[in-house]
Coordinates of C-alpha atoms in Angstrom, one line a residue:
X16 CA -30.2 28.1 21.0
X17 CA -29.8 27.4 17.3
X18 CA -26.2 28.7 17.5
X19 CA -25.3 26.3 20.3
X20 CA -26.9 23.4 18.5
X21 CA -24.7 24.0 15.4
X22 CA -21.7 22.8 17.5
X23 CA -23.1 19.3 17.0
X24 CA -24.8 19.4 13.6
X25 CA -24.2 20.8 10.1
X26 CA -26.8 22.1 7.7
X27 CA -27.8 19.8 4.9
X28 CA -30.6 19.8 2.3
X29 CA -30.9 16.0 2.4
X30 CA -31.5 14.6 5.6
X31 CA -31.9 13.0 8.9
X32 CA -28.9 11.3 10.5
X33 CA -27.5 10.0 13.8
X34 CA -24.1 10.6 15.2
X35 CA -22.5 10.1 18.6
X36 CA -22.2 13.3 20.7
X37 CA -18.5 13.7 21.9
X38 CA -18.0 14.1 25.6
X39 CA -21.4 12.9 26.6
X40 CA -22.5 9.5 28.0
X41 CA -21.5 6.6 25.8
X42 CA -25.2 5.5 25.7
X43 CA -26.4 8.8 24.1
X44 CA -27.1 9.5 20.5
X45 CA -27.9 12.8 18.8
X46 CA -30.7 13.0 16.1
X47 CA -30.3 15.8 13.6
X48 CA -33.1 17.0 11.2
X49 CA -31.8 19.6 8.8
X50 CA -33.1 21.8 6.0
X51 CA -32.0 24.9 4.0
X52 CA -33.6 27.3 6.4
X53 CA -32.9 25.9 9.9
X54 CA -31.2 23.3 11.9
X55 CA -33.1 21.3 14.6
X56 CA -31.9 18.5 16.8
X57 CA -33.0 16.2 19.6
X58 CA -30.7 14.3 21.9
X59 CA -32.0 10.8 22.5
X60 CA -30.6 8.7 25.4
X61 CA -30.4 5.0 24.4
X62 CA -29.1 2.1 26.5
X63 CA -26.3 0.1 25.0
X64 CA -27.5 -2.2 22.3
X65 CA -26.9 -5.9 22.1
X66 CA -26.5 -8.3 19.2
X67 CA -30.1 -9.4 19.6
X68 CA -31.4 -6.0 18.9
X69 CA -32.4 -5.1 22.5
X70 CA -31.5 -3.1 25.5
X71 CA -29.8 -4.5 28.6
X72 CA -31.3 -4.0 32.0
X73 CA -30.5 -6.4 34.9
X74 CA -30.0 -9.3 32.4
X75 CA -33.2 -8.4 30.4
X76 CA -33.1 -7.6 26.7
X77 CA -35.6 -6.1 24.3
X78 CA -36.9 -8.7 21.9
X79 CA -36.6 -7.4 18.3
X80 CA -39.9 -9.0 17.2
X81 CA -42.6 -7.1 19.1
X82 CA -40.5 -5.0 21.5
X83 CA -41.2 -7.0 24.7
X84 CA -38.5 -7.8 27.3
X85 CA -36.9 -11.2 27.8
X86 CA -34.1 -12.5 30.1
X87 CA -30.8 -13.4 28.5
X88 CA -31.1 -17.0 29.7
X89 CA -34.5 -17.5 28.0
X90 CA -34.6 -19.7 24.9
X91 CA -36.9 -18.0 22.3
X92 CA -37.4 -19.1 18.7
X93 CA -36.6 -16.4 16.2
X94 CA -40.1 -16.6 14.8
X95 CA -41.8 -15.9 18.2
X96 CA -43.6 -12.6 18.8
X97 CA -43.2 -10.9 22.2
X98 CA -45.3 -7.7 22.2
X99 CA -44.4 -4.5 23.9
X100 CA -44.9 -4.6 27.6
X101 CA -44.7 -8.4 27.9
X102 CA -41.9 -10.0 30.0
X103 CA -40.3 -13.4 29.6
X104 CA -38.3 -14.5 32.6
X105 CA -35.1 -16.5 33.0
X106 CA -34.8 -20.0 31.4
X107 CA -38.3 -19.8 29.8
X108 CA -38.6 -21.6 26.5
X109 CA -40.8 -20.3 23.7
X110 CA -41.2 -22.4 20.5
X111 CA -41.7 -21.4 16.9
X112 CA -44.6 -19.0 16.0
X113 CA -45.5 -18.4 19.7
X114 CA -47.4 -15.1 20.3
X115 CA -47.2 -13.3 23.6
X116 CA -49.6 -10.4 24.1
X117 CA -48.8 -7.1 25.8
X118 CA -48.5 -7.0 29.6
X119 CA -48.3 -10.8 29.8
X120 CA -45.7 -12.3 32.2
X121 CA -44.0 -15.6 31.3
X122 CA -42.4 -16.9 34.5
X123 CA -39.1 -18.6 35.1
X124 CA -38.6 -22.0 33.4
X125 CA -42.1 -22.0 31.7
X126 CA -42.2 -23.9 28.4
X127 CA -44.6 -22.9 25.6
X128 CA -45.0 -25.1 22.6
X129 CA -45.1 -24.0 18.9
X130 CA -47.9 -21.8 17.5
X131 CA -49.5 -21.2 20.9
X132 CA -51.1 -17.8 21.2
X133 CA -51.3 -16.0 24.6
X134 CA -53.4 -12.9 25.0
X135 CA -53.0 -9.7 27.0
X136 CA -52.4 -9.5 30.7
X137 CA -51.9 -13.2 31.2
X138 CA -49.7 -14.7 33.9
X139 CA -48.1 -18.1 33.4
X140 CA -45.7 -19.6 35.9
X141 CA -44.7 -23.1 37.0
X142 CA -46.2 -24.7 33.9
X143 CA -45.7 -26.2 30.5
X144 CA -48.1 -25.4 27.7
X145 CA -48.3 -27.6 24.6
X146 CA -48.6 -26.8 20.8
X147 CA -51.4 -24.9 19.1
X148 CA -53.0 -23.7 22.4
X149 CA -55.0 -20.5 22.8
X150 CA -54.8 -18.7 26.2
X151 CA -57.2 -15.7 26.3
X152 CA -56.8 -12.4 28.1
X153 CA -56.4 -12.3 31.9
X154 CA -55.7 -16.1 32.4
X155 CA -53.6 -17.0 35.4
X156 CA -51.8 -20.4 35.3
X157 CA -49.4 -21.9 37.9
X158 CA -50.1 -19.8 41.0
X159 CA -50.3 -21.5 44.4
X160 CA -53.4 -23.5 45.2
X161 CA -55.7 -22.9 48.2
X162 CA -54.3 -25.3 50.8
X163 CA -54.2 -24.6 54.5
X164 CA -54.4 -26.5 57.8
X165 CA -54.7 -25.6 61.5
X166 CA -51.6 -26.7 63.5
X167 CA -51.5 -27.8 67.1
X168 CA -51.3 -24.2 68.3
X169 CA -54.4 -23.2 66.5
X170 CA -52.6 -21.3 63.8
X171 CA -53.6 -21.4 60.1
X172 CA -50.6 -22.7 58.2
X173 CA -50.1 -22.8 54.4
X174 CA -49.5 -26.1 52.8
X175 CA -46.5 -26.1 50.4
X176 CA -47.5 -25.7 46.8
X177 CA -44.3 -26.7 44.8
X178 CA -45.4 -28.6 41.7
X179 CA -46.5 -27.5 38.2
X180 CA -49.3 -27.3 35.7
X181 CA -49.1 -29.4 32.5
X182 CA -51.3 -28.3 29.6
X183 CA -51.6 -30.5 26.5
X184 CA -51.8 -29.7 22.9
X185 CA -54.7 -27.7 21.2
X186 CA -56.1 -26.6 24.5
X187 CA -58.1 -23.4 24.7
X188 CA -58.6 -21.5 27.9
X189 CA -61.1 -18.6 28.2
X190 CA -60.6 -15.2 29.7
X191 CA -59.9 -14.8 33.5
X192 CA -59.7 -18.5 34.1
X193 CA -57.4 -19.7 36.9
X194 CA -55.5 -23.0 37.1
X195 CA -53.5 -23.7 40.3
X196 CA -50.2 -25.5 40.5
X197 CA -50.0 -28.9 42.2
X198 CA -49.0 -29.7 45.7
X199 CA -48.6 -33.5 45.8
X200 CA -49.1 -34.1 42.0
X201 CA -49.0 -31.9 38.9
X202 CA -52.3 -30.3 37.8
X203 CA -52.9 -31.7 34.3
X204 CA -55.1 -30.5 31.4
X205 CA -55.4 -33.1 28.6
X206 CA -55.2 -32.5 24.8
X207 CA -58.0 -30.8 23.0
X208 CA -59.8 -29.7 26.1
X209 CA -61.7 -26.4 25.8
X210 CA -62.4 -24.2 28.9
X211 CA -64.7 -21.2 28.9
X212 CA -64.2 -17.9 30.8
X213 CA -64.1 -17.5 34.6
X214 CA -63.4 -21.2 35.3
X215 CA -61.5 -22.2 38.5
X216 CA -59.4 -25.4 38.5
X217 CA -57.8 -26.2 41.8
X218 CA -54.5 -27.8 42.6
X219 CA -53.7 -31.4 41.8
X220 CA -56.7 -31.7 39.4
X221 CA -56.4 -34.1 36.5
X222 CA -58.6 -33.4 33.4
X223 CA -58.6 -35.8 30.4
X224 CA -58.7 -35.1 26.7
X225 CA -61.5 -33.5 24.7
X226 CA -63.4 -32.1 27.7
X227 CA -65.7 -29.1 27.5
X228 CA -66.2 -26.8 30.5
X229 CA -68.6 -23.9 30.3
X230 CA -68.4 -20.5 32.2
X231 CA -68.0 -20.3 36.0
X232 CA -67.3 -24.0 36.5
X233 CA -65.4 -24.7 39.7
X234 CA -63.3 -27.8 40.2
X235 CA -61.9 -28.3 43.7
X236 CA -58.5 -29.7 44.4
X237 CA -57.4 -33.2 43.6
X238 CA -60.5 -34.0 41.6
X239 CA -60.0 -36.4 38.6
X240 CA -62.0 -36.0 35.4
X241 CA -62.0 -38.5 32.5
X242 CA -62.1 -37.9 28.7
X243 CA -65.0 -36.3 26.8
X244 CA -66.6 -34.9 29.9
X245 CA -68.9 -31.8 29.5
X246 CA -69.7 -29.5 32.4
X247 CA -72.5 -27.0 32.0
X248 CA -72.3 -23.5 33.3
X249 CA -71.6 -23.1 37.1
X250 CA -71.1 -26.8 37.7
X251 CA -69.2 -27.5 40.9
X252 CA -67.1 -30.5 41.5
X253 CA -66.1 -31.4 45.1
X254 CA -62.5 -32.1 46.0
X255 CA -61.1 -35.6 45.7
X256 CA -64.0 -37.0 43.6
X257 CA -63.6 -38.7 40.3
X258 CA -65.8 -38.5 37.1
X259 CA -65.4 -41.2 34.5
X260 CA -65.2 -40.5 30.8
X261 CA -68.2 -39.5 28.6
X262 CA -70.2 -37.8 31.4
X263 CA -72.4 -34.7 30.8
X264 CA -73.5 -32.5 33.7
X265 CA -76.4 -30.0 33.5
X266 CA -75.8 -26.4 34.5
X267 CA -75.7 -25.6 38.2
X268 CA -75.2 -29.2 39.2
X269 CA -72.9 -30.2 42.1
X270 CA -70.8 -33.4 42.1
X271 CA -70.4 -34.5 45.7
X272 CA -69.4 -38.1 45.1
X273 CA -67.7 -40.3 42.5
X274 CA -69.5 -40.7 39.1
X275 CA -68.6 -44.2 38.0
X276 CA -70.8 -44.7 34.9
X277 CA -71.0 -42.6 31.7
X278 CA -74.2 -40.7 31.0
X279 CA -76.1 -37.5 31.8
X280 CA -76.4 -36.1 35.3
X281 CA -77.9 -33.1 37.0
X282 CA -79.0 -31.6 40.3
X283 CA -77.5 -30.9 43.8
X284 CA -76.2 -33.5 44.6
X285 CA -75.8 -34.7 41.0
X286 CA -77.8 -37.8 40.1
X287 CA -78.7 -39.5 36.8
X288 CA -80.6 -37.1 34.6
X289 CA -83.9 -39.0 34.6
X290 CA -83.9 -39.1 38.4
X291 CA -83.2 -35.4 38.6
X292 CA -86.1 -34.6 36.3
X293 CA -88.4 -36.7 38.5
X294 CA -87.3 -34.7 41.5
X295 CA -88.1 -31.4 39.7
X296 CA -91.6 -32.7 38.7
X297 CA -92.3 -33.9 42.2
X298 CA -91.2 -30.6 43.8
X299 CA -93.5 -28.7 41.4
X300 CA -96.5 -31.0 42.2
X301 CA -95.8 -30.6 45.9
X302 CA -95.6 -26.8 45.7
X303 CA -99.0 -26.7 44.0
X304 CA -100.6 -28.9 46.6
X305 CA -99.1 -26.8 49.4
X306 CA -99.0 -23.2 48.2

């Protein structure tokens, strides 16, 4: 075997080098490792290189900063990092200092602002994301919302979900949170809003700035939430209701109708906090009288 290999390589005391193997595929390179005692070589098949430092495959190139794949029509700032295993699809736009984690998929025409960091195994489609955001592992943004109706023949028919998600600046979204795209208006997350893990935000929801949502919050479609709203863990918000700015909801509460005044609320259905506390005390007294 060593004799046959010498047809391609010569013995040297200095080195490792690459040279093209004559008569083989144009995409092949031969790697030679030589010493005084023996000659070893490995043939490495490499796809044709592009000027951007990547490999071509159906219009996709390998991004030189991180090793991820991107479509040739995507616009990516030279300072962006696309880690190995990540994919950036056609016409996506990535700003300066963006970080895309491994196994993340950035869908067609998605826009990501400067210095935004996206974790591992994230899916973003049909959306724009502002500057300085943090998107944690497993988040899904821009998928279809849950909208169906029964037609005149009794069939369950899907409502078209064709609009987008718009996420402001300095937003943080916790792991495995899902934000659906809009059907009749865009789903919107305001600047500086912070969202915990495992939160569901339905289609057409509008959320103001500086809101704080704890884990397992669920917001049904077309709800509208003002600024500086805090939702405790496992709070549920019914579809098509509105909550004014500067409202706080206790954990496990359920909003079934509009909240029109700022303040603290709790319970199912959610009522002003002092009223909810009276309900709890009355229920405890009643249970002691009728064990």
